[in-house]
Amino acid sequence: MKTLHRYLTRQVLATVVMTVTVFTFVLLLGNILKQIVELLVNQQASFWLVIQAIGLLIPYVLLFALPMGMLTATLLVFGRFSADQELTAVRASGISLVALVTPVLLLSVVFSCLCAWVNMEIAPRCRVAYTDLLYSVVKSNPAGLLRENQYQSFSDGWTIYVRKIKGNDLQGVKIYQSKDEGDSLQWVNARAGKFTFGADQIMLTLYDANRFELNDGNVLSGGFAEEWPVEIPTKSAKDNSSEPRLSDMTFSQLRAELKKVNRSFRHSPASTNSLPEDLRAELGQ
C-alpha cells in the first residue's frame, strides 16, 4: 500500500507542477499585457522592473492557479489510471477507492492551507508592493502620465485627452473636471497646448481654448481664450496615506483594523453611517 501511495503521490505532484505552471503563465499573461507591456511600450519600465512585477504577481495568480491545477492534475492522473486499467487492478487487489485516494486528499488539505496562507498574508502584501512599484515608475517618469488617444484620470476629478503628443507639444486637447456638488462639470477644448511637470502637478498652457462650466446640463459660464494656463494635480491618494485599502490588507491587518473600529465605537456612540462605505460593507452594516 505504501508503494502504491508513493507512486500515486509522485504522479499527482508531477502533474500539479505542470498544470499550475501552465495556469500561472496564462493568468500572468493577462496582467502583463494589461499593464506591464504598456509601460515597456512607453519606455517607462526596464527589464529588471518587469521581472520584479511578474514576481509580485505570482502569489496573486497562484490563488487561482493552484486549485485549478490540483483539480486538473487529479482528473489527468486518475483518467490515465482508468485508461491503463491500473484502477481495475487496484480494485481487484481489494483496495478501496477511499484508501487509494488518501494521499490525494492529504495533498488537497495541504494545498488548501497553502492557499489560505497566501490569500491572507502573502498575496495582499504582494498586491500592495506591486501597486507601489507601478506608482514609483510613473512618479519617476511623469511624462508617461499623458498618452495619445487615451483618457487619463487624475486627482480632483480631472480627466485629460490628447490626440497627439510631440515632445512637450500637444494637439487636440480635451479637459474635463467633474466636481462633487451636483452634476457640475468644467469642460475645455483646445486646439493645441504645451505641458511641463512640477511637484505633483501638470502645468498646461492651452491655445485657442473654449472653456465652459455646466451644472445639470445648463451652461453657467464660458468663453474663449487664446492662451489659458491650468494646473492639474497628479498627487495620488497614496501620497497622503501609507495605509493599504481594506481589500489589500492581510488577515492580521484586518483584525487590527476591526479592533480599532471596535475601540472607536466603545468611546463614541457615533452611527456607522459616518464610516466609509467599504468599511461599513466589511462590518456588514
PDB file of C-alpha atoms in Angstrom:
ATOM      1  CA  MET A   1       0.000   0.000   0.000  1.00  0.00           C
ATOM      2  CA  LYS A   2       2.833   2.396   0.850  1.00  0.00           C
ATOM      3  CA  THR A   3       4.427   1.753  -2.542  1.00  0.00           C
ATOM      4  CA  LEU A   4       1.127   2.481  -4.285  1.00  0.00           C
ATOM      5  CA  HIS A   5       0.620   5.664  -2.277  1.00  0.00           C
ATOM      6  CA  ARG A   6       4.147   6.886  -3.048  1.00  0.00           C
ATOM      7  CA  TYR A   7       3.610   6.155  -6.740  1.00  0.00           C
ATOM      8  CA  LEU A   8       0.265   7.978  -6.791  1.00  0.00           C
ATOM      9  CA  THR A   9       1.677  10.940  -4.849  1.00  0.00           C
ATOM     10  CA  ARG A  10       4.618  11.299  -7.257  1.00  0.00           C
ATOM     11  CA  GLN A  11       2.272  11.199 -10.244  1.00  0.00           C
ATOM     12  CA  VAL A  12      -0.092  13.797  -8.782  1.00  0.00           C
ATOM     13  CA  LEU A  13       2.705  16.129  -7.663  1.00  0.00           C
ATOM     14  CA  ALA A  14       4.459  15.987 -11.036  1.00  0.00           C
ATOM     15  CA  THR A  15       1.200  16.744 -12.841  1.00  0.00           C
ATOM     16  CA  VAL A  16       0.310  19.519 -10.380  1.00  0.00           C
ATOM     17  CA  VAL A  17       3.619  21.252 -11.066  1.00  0.00           C
ATOM     18  CA  MET A  18       2.921  21.122 -14.803  1.00  0.00           C
ATOM     19  CA  THR A  19      -0.712  22.274 -14.616  1.00  0.00           C
ATOM     20  CA  VAL A  20      -0.032  25.045 -12.074  1.00  0.00           C
ATOM     21  CA  THR A  21       2.813  26.320 -14.254  1.00  0.00           C
ATOM     22  CA  VAL A  22       0.531  26.462 -17.293  1.00  0.00           C
ATOM     23  CA  PHE A  23      -2.330  28.171 -15.439  1.00  0.00           C
ATOM     24  CA  THR A  24       0.054  30.634 -13.775  1.00  0.00           C
ATOM     25  CA  PHE A  25       1.533  31.561 -17.145  1.00  0.00           C
ATOM     26  CA  VAL A  26      -1.912  32.087 -18.680  1.00  0.00           C
ATOM     27  CA  LEU A  27      -3.145  34.230 -15.773  1.00  0.00           C
ATOM     28  CA  LEU A  28       0.088  36.213 -15.656  1.00  0.00           C
ATOM     29  CA  LEU A  29      -0.117  36.861 -19.376  1.00  0.00           C
ATOM     30  CA  GLY A  30      -3.386  38.756 -18.968  1.00  0.00           C
ATOM     31  CA  ASN A  31      -1.987  41.013 -16.231  1.00  0.00           C
ATOM     32  CA  ILE A  32       1.278  41.569 -18.103  1.00  0.00           C
ATOM     33  CA  LEU A  33      -0.456  42.555 -21.332  1.00  0.00           C
ATOM     34  CA  LYS A  34      -2.794  44.876 -19.428  1.00  0.00           C
ATOM     35  CA  GLN A  35      -0.255  46.944 -17.503  1.00  0.00           C
ATOM     36  CA  ILE A  36       3.395  45.958 -17.756  1.00  0.00           C
ATOM     37  CA  VAL A  37       3.680  45.800 -21.538  1.00  0.00           C
ATOM     38  CA  GLU A  38       2.120  49.273 -21.698  1.00  0.00           C
ATOM     39  CA  LEU A  39       4.944  50.563 -19.517  1.00  0.00           C
ATOM     40  CA  LEU A  40       7.505  48.881 -21.771  1.00  0.00           C
ATOM     41  CA  VAL A  41       5.990  50.425 -24.885  1.00  0.00           C
ATOM     42  CA  ASN A  42       6.112  53.872 -23.259  1.00  0.00           C
ATOM     43  CA  GLN A  43       9.752  53.194 -22.249  1.00  0.00           C
ATOM     44  CA  GLN A  44       8.864  53.627 -18.584  1.00  0.00           C
ATOM     45  CA  ALA A  45       9.963  50.191 -17.397  1.00  0.00           C
ATOM     46  CA  SER A  46      13.226  48.303 -17.557  1.00  0.00           C
ATOM     47  CA  PHE A  47      13.603  44.563 -17.969  1.00  0.00           C
ATOM     48  CA  TRP A  48      14.512  44.201 -14.283  1.00  0.00           C
ATOM     49  CA  LEU A  49      11.340  46.056 -13.271  1.00  0.00           C
ATOM     50  CA  VAL A  50       9.265  43.693 -15.410  1.00  0.00           C
ATOM     51  CA  ILE A  51      10.858  40.710 -13.642  1.00  0.00           C
ATOM     52  CA  GLN A  52      10.039  42.300 -10.269  1.00  0.00           C
ATOM     53  CA  ALA A  53       6.442  42.946 -11.305  1.00  0.00           C
ATOM     54  CA  ILE A  54       5.986  39.371 -12.519  1.00  0.00           C
ATOM     55  CA  GLY A  55       7.410  38.043  -9.258  1.00  0.00           C
ATOM     56  CA  LEU A  56       4.966  40.163  -7.248  1.00  0.00           C
ATOM     57  CA  LEU A  57       2.035  38.975  -9.373  1.00  0.00           C
ATOM     58  CA  ILE A  58       2.810  35.267  -8.978  1.00  0.00           C
ATOM     59  CA  PRO A  59       1.395  34.883  -5.417  1.00  0.00           C
ATOM     60  CA  TYR A  60      -1.809  36.619  -6.504  1.00  0.00           C
ATOM     61  CA  VAL A  61      -2.403  34.365  -9.513  1.00  0.00           C
ATOM     62  CA  LEU A  62      -1.416  31.272  -7.512  1.00  0.00           C
ATOM     63  CA  LEU A  63      -4.663  31.668  -5.590  1.00  0.00           C
ATOM     64  CA  PHE A  64      -6.473  30.742  -8.802  1.00  0.00           C
ATOM     65  CA  ALA A  65      -3.862  28.572 -10.491  1.00  0.00           C
ATOM     66  CA  LEU A  66      -3.278  26.156  -7.607  1.00  0.00           C
ATOM     67  CA  PRO A  67      -6.905  24.971  -7.129  1.00  0.00           C
ATOM     68  CA  MET A  68      -7.416  24.677 -10.891  1.00  0.00           C
ATOM     69  CA  GLY A  69      -4.083  22.894 -11.258  1.00  0.00           C
ATOM     70  CA  MET A  70      -4.894  20.417  -8.483  1.00  0.00           C
ATOM     71  CA  LEU A  71      -8.282  19.616  -9.990  1.00  0.00           C
ATOM     72  CA  THR A  72      -6.833  19.212 -13.484  1.00  0.00           C
ATOM     73  CA  ALA A  73      -3.948  17.070 -12.200  1.00  0.00           C
ATOM     74  CA  THR A  74      -6.338  14.761 -10.333  1.00  0.00           C
ATOM     75  CA  LEU A  75      -8.503  14.307 -13.419  1.00  0.00           C
ATOM     76  CA  LEU A  76      -5.459  13.602 -15.624  1.00  0.00           C
ATOM     77  CA  VAL A  77      -3.847  11.124 -13.224  1.00  0.00           C
ATOM     78  CA  PHE A  78      -6.978   9.131 -12.459  1.00  0.00           C
ATOM     79  CA  GLY A  79      -8.065   9.312 -16.078  1.00  0.00           C
ATOM     80  CA  ARG A  80      -4.786   7.676 -17.063  1.00  0.00           C
ATOM     81  CA  PHE A  81      -5.183   5.163 -14.203  1.00  0.00           C
ATOM     82  CA  SER A  82      -8.530   4.159 -15.626  1.00  0.00           C
ATOM     83  CA  ALA A  83      -7.338   4.086 -19.250  1.00  0.00           C
ATOM     84  CA  ASP A  84      -4.331   1.857 -18.382  1.00  0.00           C
ATOM     85  CA  GLN A  85      -6.526  -0.494 -16.324  1.00  0.00           C
ATOM     86  CA  GLU A  86      -4.471   0.337 -13.234  1.00  0.00           C
ATOM     87  CA  LEU A  87      -7.596   1.363 -11.364  1.00  0.00           C
ATOM     88  CA  THR A  88      -9.177  -2.003 -12.150  1.00  0.00           C
ATOM     89  CA  ALA A  89      -6.055  -3.821 -10.920  1.00  0.00           C
ATOM     90  CA  VAL A  90      -6.119  -1.845  -7.661  1.00  0.00           C
ATOM     91  CA  ARG A  91      -9.775  -2.648  -7.081  1.00  0.00           C
ATOM     92  CA  ALA A  92      -9.142  -6.303  -7.896  1.00  0.00           C
ATOM     93  CA  SER A  93      -6.431  -6.342  -5.212  1.00  0.00           C
ATOM     94  CA  GLY A  94      -9.037  -5.480  -2.600  1.00  0.00           C
ATOM     95  CA  ILE A  95      -8.039  -1.823  -2.147  1.00  0.00           C
ATOM     96  CA  SER A  96     -10.962   0.541  -1.861  1.00  0.00           C
ATOM     97  CA  LEU A  97     -11.101   3.886  -3.630  1.00  0.00           C
ATOM     98  CA  VAL A  98     -11.098   5.729  -0.295  1.00  0.00           C
ATOM     99  CA  ALA A  99      -7.849   4.027   0.716  1.00  0.00           C
ATOM    100  CA  LEU A 100      -6.392   4.701  -2.717  1.00  0.00           C
ATOM    101  CA  VAL A 101      -7.110   8.433  -2.769  1.00  0.00           C
ATOM    102  CA  THR A 102      -5.944   9.084   0.819  1.00  0.00           C
ATOM    103  CA  PRO A 103      -2.644  10.748  -0.275  1.00  0.00           C
ATOM    104  CA  VAL A 104      -4.532  12.895  -2.802  1.00  0.00           C
ATOM    105  CA  LEU A 105      -6.937  14.050  -0.078  1.00  0.00           C
ATOM    106  CA  LEU A 106      -4.000  14.898   2.192  1.00  0.00           C
ATOM    107  CA  LEU A 107      -2.372  16.842  -0.636  1.00  0.00           C
ATOM    108  CA  SER A 108      -5.636  18.741  -1.126  1.00  0.00           C
ATOM    109  CA  VAL A 109      -5.675  19.710   2.543  1.00  0.00           C
ATOM    110  CA  VAL A 110      -2.037  20.846   2.364  1.00  0.00           C
ATOM    111  CA  PHE A 111      -2.701  22.918  -0.776  1.00  0.00           C
ATOM    112  CA  SER A 112      -5.842  24.395   0.818  1.00  0.00           C
ATOM    113  CA  CYS A 113      -3.818  25.531   3.836  1.00  0.00           C
ATOM    114  CA  LEU A 114      -1.170  26.907   1.487  1.00  0.00           C
ATOM    115  CA  CYS A 115      -3.787  28.855  -0.490  1.00  0.00           C
ATOM    116  CA  ALA A 116      -5.308  30.204   2.733  1.00  0.00           C
ATOM    117  CA  TRP A 117      -1.900  31.397   3.941  1.00  0.00           C
ATOM    118  CA  VAL A 118      -1.089  33.007   0.595  1.00  0.00           C
ATOM    119  CA  ASN A 119      -4.526  34.624   0.397  1.00  0.00           C
ATOM    120  CA  MET A 120      -4.432  36.040   3.927  1.00  0.00           C
ATOM    121  CA  GLU A 121      -0.803  37.124   4.167  1.00  0.00           C
ATOM    122  CA  ILE A 122       1.400  36.846   1.066  1.00  0.00           C
ATOM    123  CA  ALA A 123      -0.920  37.958  -1.766  1.00  0.00           C
ATOM    124  CA  PRO A 124      -2.140  41.189  -0.074  1.00  0.00           C
ATOM    125  CA  ARG A 125       1.435  42.263   0.663  1.00  0.00           C
ATOM    126  CA  CYS A 126       2.449  41.483  -2.914  1.00  0.00           C
ATOM    127  CA  ARG A 127      -0.503  43.443  -4.312  1.00  0.00           C
ATOM    128  CA  VAL A 128       0.492  46.475  -2.245  1.00  0.00           C
ATOM    129  CA  ALA A 129       4.138  46.105  -3.315  1.00  0.00           C
ATOM    130  CA  TYR A 130       3.052  45.719  -6.970  1.00  0.00           C
ATOM    131  CA  THR A 131       0.938  48.881  -6.791  1.00  0.00           C
ATOM    132  CA  ASP A 132       3.816  50.758  -5.143  1.00  0.00           C
ATOM    133  CA  LEU A 133       6.174  49.535  -7.867  1.00  0.00           C
ATOM    134  CA  LEU A 134       3.956  50.762 -10.701  1.00  0.00           C
ATOM    135  CA  TYR A 135       3.349  54.050  -8.927  1.00  0.00           C
ATOM    136  CA  SER A 136       7.085  54.617  -8.403  1.00  0.00           C
ATOM    137  CA  VAL A 137       7.672  54.054 -12.137  1.00  0.00           C
ATOM    138  CA  VAL A 138       5.077  56.628 -13.122  1.00  0.00           C
ATOM    139  CA  LYS A 139       6.301  59.072 -10.483  1.00  0.00           C
ATOM    140  CA  SER A 140       9.921  58.764 -11.644  1.00  0.00           C
ATOM    141  CA  ASN A 141       8.882  59.430 -15.259  1.00  0.00           C
ATOM    142  CA  PRO A 142       5.843  61.756 -15.186  1.00  0.00           C
ATOM    143  CA  ALA A 143       5.915  62.262 -18.947  1.00  0.00           C
ATOM    144  CA  GLY A 144       4.265  58.871 -19.220  1.00  0.00           C
ATOM    145  CA  LEU A 145       1.171  60.252 -17.495  1.00  0.00           C
ATOM    146  CA  LEU A 146      -0.036  61.679 -20.810  1.00  0.00           C
ATOM    147  CA  ARG A 147      -0.694  59.309 -23.689  1.00  0.00           C
ATOM    148  CA  GLU A 148      -2.069  59.795 -27.163  1.00  0.00           C
ATOM    149  CA  ASN A 149      -5.745  58.995 -27.812  1.00  0.00           C
ATOM    150  CA  GLN A 150      -6.347  57.933 -24.217  1.00  0.00           C
ATOM    151  CA  TYR A 151      -8.376  59.457 -21.424  1.00  0.00           C
ATOM    152  CA  GLN A 152      -6.142  59.792 -18.341  1.00  0.00           C
ATOM    153  CA  SER A 153      -7.764  60.406 -14.953  1.00  0.00           C
ATOM    154  CA  PHE A 154      -6.090  62.414 -12.196  1.00  0.00           C
ATOM    155  CA  SER A 155      -6.993  63.589  -8.719  1.00  0.00           C
ATOM    156  CA  ASP A 156      -9.651  66.231  -8.007  1.00  0.00           C
ATOM    157  CA  GLY A 157     -11.825  64.841 -10.815  1.00  0.00           C
ATOM    158  CA  TRP A 158      -9.566  65.911 -13.698  1.00  0.00           C
ATOM    159  CA  THR A 159      -9.520  63.915 -16.956  1.00  0.00           C
ATOM    160  CA  ILE A 160      -7.271  64.732 -19.941  1.00  0.00           C
ATOM    161  CA  TYR A 161      -7.480  63.555 -23.534  1.00  0.00           C
ATOM    162  CA  VAL A 162      -4.720  64.366 -26.050  1.00  0.00           C
ATOM    163  CA  ARG A 163      -4.976  63.499 -29.718  1.00  0.00           C
ATOM    164  CA  LYS A 164      -1.270  63.855 -30.488  1.00  0.00           C
ATOM    165  CA  ILE A 165       1.880  64.386 -28.412  1.00  0.00           C
ATOM    166  CA  LYS A 166       5.194  65.526 -29.835  1.00  0.00           C
ATOM    167  CA  GLY A 167       7.745  66.339 -27.182  1.00  0.00           C
ATOM    168  CA  ASN A 168       6.068  68.885 -24.921  1.00  0.00           C
ATOM    169  CA  ASP A 169       3.641  69.993 -27.635  1.00  0.00           C
ATOM    170  CA  LEU A 170       0.061  68.784 -27.568  1.00  0.00           C
ATOM    171  CA  GLN A 171      -2.604  68.803 -30.239  1.00  0.00           C
ATOM    172  CA  GLY A 172      -6.323  68.285 -29.833  1.00  0.00           C
ATOM    173  CA  VAL A 173      -6.588  68.653 -26.048  1.00  0.00           C
ATOM    174  CA  LYS A 174      -9.795  67.996 -24.125  1.00  0.00           C
ATOM    175  CA  ILE A 175     -10.027  68.506 -20.363  1.00  0.00           C
ATOM    176  CA  TYR A 176     -12.884  67.614 -18.054  1.00  0.00           C
ATOM    177  CA  GLN A 177     -13.242  68.272 -14.345  1.00  0.00           C
ATOM    178  CA  SER A 178     -16.205  66.809 -12.533  1.00  0.00           C
ATOM    179  CA  LYS A 179     -16.975  68.422  -9.189  1.00  0.00           C
ATOM    180  CA  ASP A 180     -18.602  66.965  -6.122  1.00  0.00           C
ATOM    181  CA  GLU A 181     -21.505  69.353  -5.854  1.00  0.00           C
ATOM    182  CA  GLY A 182     -24.363  68.152  -8.042  1.00  0.00           C
ATOM    183  CA  ASP A 183     -23.547  67.459 -11.649  1.00  0.00           C
ATOM    184  CA  SER A 184     -21.188  70.381 -12.039  1.00  0.00           C
ATOM    185  CA  LEU A 185     -18.661  69.940 -14.827  1.00  0.00           C
ATOM    186  CA  GLN A 186     -15.862  72.029 -16.259  1.00  0.00           C
ATOM    187  CA  TRP A 187     -15.067  71.301 -19.903  1.00  0.00           C
ATOM    188  CA  VAL A 188     -12.222  72.687 -22.017  1.00  0.00           C
ATOM    189  CA  ASN A 189     -11.476  72.016 -25.671  1.00  0.00           C
ATOM    190  CA  ALA A 190      -8.220  73.445 -27.031  1.00  0.00           C
ATOM    191  CA  ARG A 191      -6.578  73.299 -30.446  1.00  0.00           C
ATOM    192  CA  ALA A 192      -3.049  72.903 -29.049  1.00  0.00           C
ATOM    193  CA  GLY A 193      -1.033  73.252 -25.892  1.00  0.00           C
ATOM    194  CA  LYS A 194       2.254  72.765 -24.098  1.00  0.00           C
ATOM    195  CA  PHE A 195       2.953  70.990 -20.848  1.00  0.00           C
ATOM    196  CA  THR A 196       5.581  70.913 -18.117  1.00  0.00           C
ATOM    197  CA  PHE A 197       5.730  68.954 -14.888  1.00  0.00           C
ATOM    198  CA  GLY A 198       6.118  70.450 -11.460  1.00  0.00           C
ATOM    199  CA  ALA A 199       5.918  68.983  -7.992  1.00  0.00           C
ATOM    200  CA  ASP A 200       2.901  66.661  -8.142  1.00  0.00           C
ATOM    201  CA  GLN A 201       1.176  68.612 -10.901  1.00  0.00           C
ATOM    202  CA  ILE A 202       0.918  69.029 -14.669  1.00  0.00           C
ATOM    203  CA  MET A 203       1.181  72.635 -15.814  1.00  0.00           C
ATOM    204  CA  LEU A 204      -0.631  73.116 -19.124  1.00  0.00           C
ATOM    205  CA  THR A 205      -0.742  76.134 -21.377  1.00  0.00           C
ATOM    206  CA  LEU A 206      -3.642  75.751 -23.781  1.00  0.00           C
ATOM    207  CA  TYR A 207      -4.045  77.723 -27.017  1.00  0.00           C
ATOM    208  CA  ASP A 208      -7.350  78.619 -28.692  1.00  0.00           C
ATOM    209  CA  ALA A 209      -9.249  77.142 -25.779  1.00  0.00           C
ATOM    210  CA  ASN A 210     -13.033  77.035 -25.422  1.00  0.00           C
ATOM    211  CA  ARG A 211     -13.995  76.697 -21.755  1.00  0.00           C
ATOM    212  CA  PHE A 212     -17.437  76.009 -20.310  1.00  0.00           C
ATOM    213  CA  GLU A 213     -18.785  75.267 -16.843  1.00  0.00           C
ATOM    214  CA  LEU A 214     -22.010  73.296 -16.712  1.00  0.00           C
ATOM    215  CA  ASN A 215     -24.377  72.330 -13.920  1.00  0.00           C
ATOM    216  CA  ASP A 216     -27.232  69.886 -14.515  1.00  0.00           C
ATOM    217  CA  GLY A 217     -26.760  70.414 -18.248  1.00  0.00           C
ATOM    218  CA  ASN A 218     -27.025  74.202 -18.007  1.00  0.00           C
ATOM    219  CA  VAL A 219     -24.115  76.416 -19.028  1.00  0.00           C
ATOM    220  CA  LEU A 220     -23.152  78.628 -16.101  1.00  0.00           C
ATOM    221  CA  SER A 221     -20.195  80.353 -17.706  1.00  0.00           C
ATOM    222  CA  GLY A 222     -17.950  80.009 -20.697  1.00  0.00           C
ATOM    223  CA  GLY A 223     -15.630  81.785 -23.019  1.00  0.00           C
ATOM    224  CA  PHE A 224     -12.746  81.674 -25.448  1.00  0.00           C
ATOM    225  CA  ALA A 225      -9.094  82.283 -24.597  1.00  0.00           C
ATOM    226  CA  GLU A 226      -6.171  82.441 -26.967  1.00  0.00           C
ATOM    227  CA  GLU A 227      -3.930  81.291 -24.128  1.00  0.00           C
ATOM    228  CA  TRP A 228      -5.172  79.681 -20.944  1.00  0.00           C
ATOM    229  CA  PRO A 229      -2.958  78.217 -18.177  1.00  0.00           C
ATOM    230  CA  VAL A 230      -4.214  75.383 -15.985  1.00  0.00           C
ATOM    231  CA  GLU A 231      -2.591  73.314 -13.268  1.00  0.00           C
ATOM    232  CA  ILE A 232      -3.753  69.728 -12.793  1.00  0.00           C
ATOM    233  CA  PRO A 233      -2.662  67.909  -9.614  1.00  0.00           C
ATOM    234  CA  THR A 234      -1.233  64.457 -10.060  1.00  0.00           C
ATOM    235  CA  LYS A 235      -0.704  63.682  -6.386  1.00  0.00           C
ATOM    236  CA  SER A 236      -2.151  60.289  -5.638  1.00  0.00           C
ATOM    237  CA  ALA A 237      -4.063  59.333  -2.528  1.00  0.00           C
ATOM    238  CA  LYS A 238      -1.145  57.007  -1.843  1.00  0.00           C
ATOM    239  CA  ASP A 239       0.983  60.080  -1.087  1.00  0.00           C
ATOM    240  CA  ASN A 240      -1.430  61.106   1.644  1.00  0.00           C
ATOM    241  CA  SER A 241      -1.681  57.776   3.443  1.00  0.00           C
ATOM    242  CA  SER A 242       0.533  54.756   3.842  1.00  0.00           C
ATOM    243  CA  GLU A 243      -2.391  52.562   4.869  1.00  0.00           C
ATOM    244  CA  PRO A 244      -3.467  49.962   2.282  1.00  0.00           C
ATOM    245  CA  ARG A 245      -7.074  49.618   1.220  1.00  0.00           C
ATOM    246  CA  LEU A 246      -9.260  47.141   3.066  1.00  0.00           C
ATOM    247  CA  SER A 247      -9.179  44.795   0.076  1.00  0.00           C
ATOM    248  CA  ASP A 248      -5.352  44.844   0.179  1.00  0.00           C
ATOM    249  CA  MET A 249      -4.962  44.212   3.900  1.00  0.00           C
ATOM    250  CA  THR A 250      -3.628  40.988   5.343  1.00  0.00           C
ATOM    251  CA  PHE A 251      -5.640  38.955   7.823  1.00  0.00           C
ATOM    252  CA  SER A 252      -3.665  40.348  10.750  1.00  0.00           C
ATOM    253  CA  GLN A 253      -4.112  43.904   9.469  1.00  0.00           C
ATOM    254  CA  LEU A 254      -7.857  43.357   9.091  1.00  0.00           C
ATOM    255  CA  ARG A 255      -8.067  42.098  12.678  1.00  0.00           C
ATOM    256  CA  ALA A 256      -6.142  45.148  13.872  1.00  0.00           C
ATOM    257  CA  GLU A 257      -8.453  47.415  11.864  1.00  0.00           C
ATOM    258  CA  LEU A 258     -11.505  45.696  13.349  1.00  0.00           C
ATOM    259  CA  LYS A 259     -10.147  46.160  16.864  1.00  0.00           C
ATOM    260  CA  LYS A 260      -9.532  49.831  16.097  1.00  0.00           C
ATOM    261  CA  VAL A 261     -13.113  50.260  14.891  1.00  0.00           C
ATOM    262  CA  ASN A 262     -14.482  48.443  17.957  1.00  0.00           C
ATOM    263  CA  ARG A 263     -12.459  50.714  20.240  1.00  0.00           C
ATOM    264  CA  SER A 264     -13.788  53.788  18.466  1.00  0.00           C
ATOM    265  CA  PHE A 265     -17.363  52.523  18.933  1.00  0.00           C
ATOM    266  CA  ARG A 266     -16.776  51.947  22.634  1.00  0.00           C
ATOM    267  CA  HIS A 267     -15.525  55.503  23.056  1.00  0.00           C
ATOM    268  CA  SER A 268     -18.060  57.129  20.740  1.00  0.00           C
ATOM    269  CA  PRO A 269     -21.735  56.262  20.088  1.00  0.00           C
ATOM    270  CA  ALA A 270     -21.491  57.545  16.519  1.00  0.00           C
ATOM    271  CA  SER A 271     -23.574  55.798  13.908  1.00  0.00           C
ATOM    272  CA  THR A 272     -21.984  53.562  11.297  1.00  0.00           C
ATOM    273  CA  ASN A 273     -23.352  55.952   8.680  1.00  0.00           C
ATOM    274  CA  SER A 274     -20.310  58.123   9.307  1.00  0.00           C
ATOM    275  CA  LEU A 275     -17.956  55.317   8.314  1.00  0.00           C
ATOM    276  CA  PRO A 276     -16.615  54.868   4.777  1.00  0.00           C
ATOM    277  CA  GLU A 277     -18.812  52.761   2.548  1.00  0.00           C
ATOM    278  CA  ASP A 278     -16.241  49.991   2.072  1.00  0.00           C
ATOM    279  CA  LEU A 279     -15.716  49.736   5.854  1.00  0.00           C
ATOM    280  CA  ARG A 280     -19.464  49.550   6.501  1.00  0.00           C
ATOM    281  CA  ALA A 281     -19.656  46.743   3.947  1.00  0.00           C
ATOM    282  CA  GLU A 282     -16.849  44.867   5.704  1.00  0.00           C
ATOM    283  CA  LEU A 283     -18.695  45.241   9.037  1.00  0.00           C
ATOM    284  CA  GLY A 284     -21.928  44.007   7.455  1.00  0.00           C
ATOM    285  CA  GLN A 285     -23.821  47.207   8.176  1.00  0.00           C
TER     286      GLN A 285
END
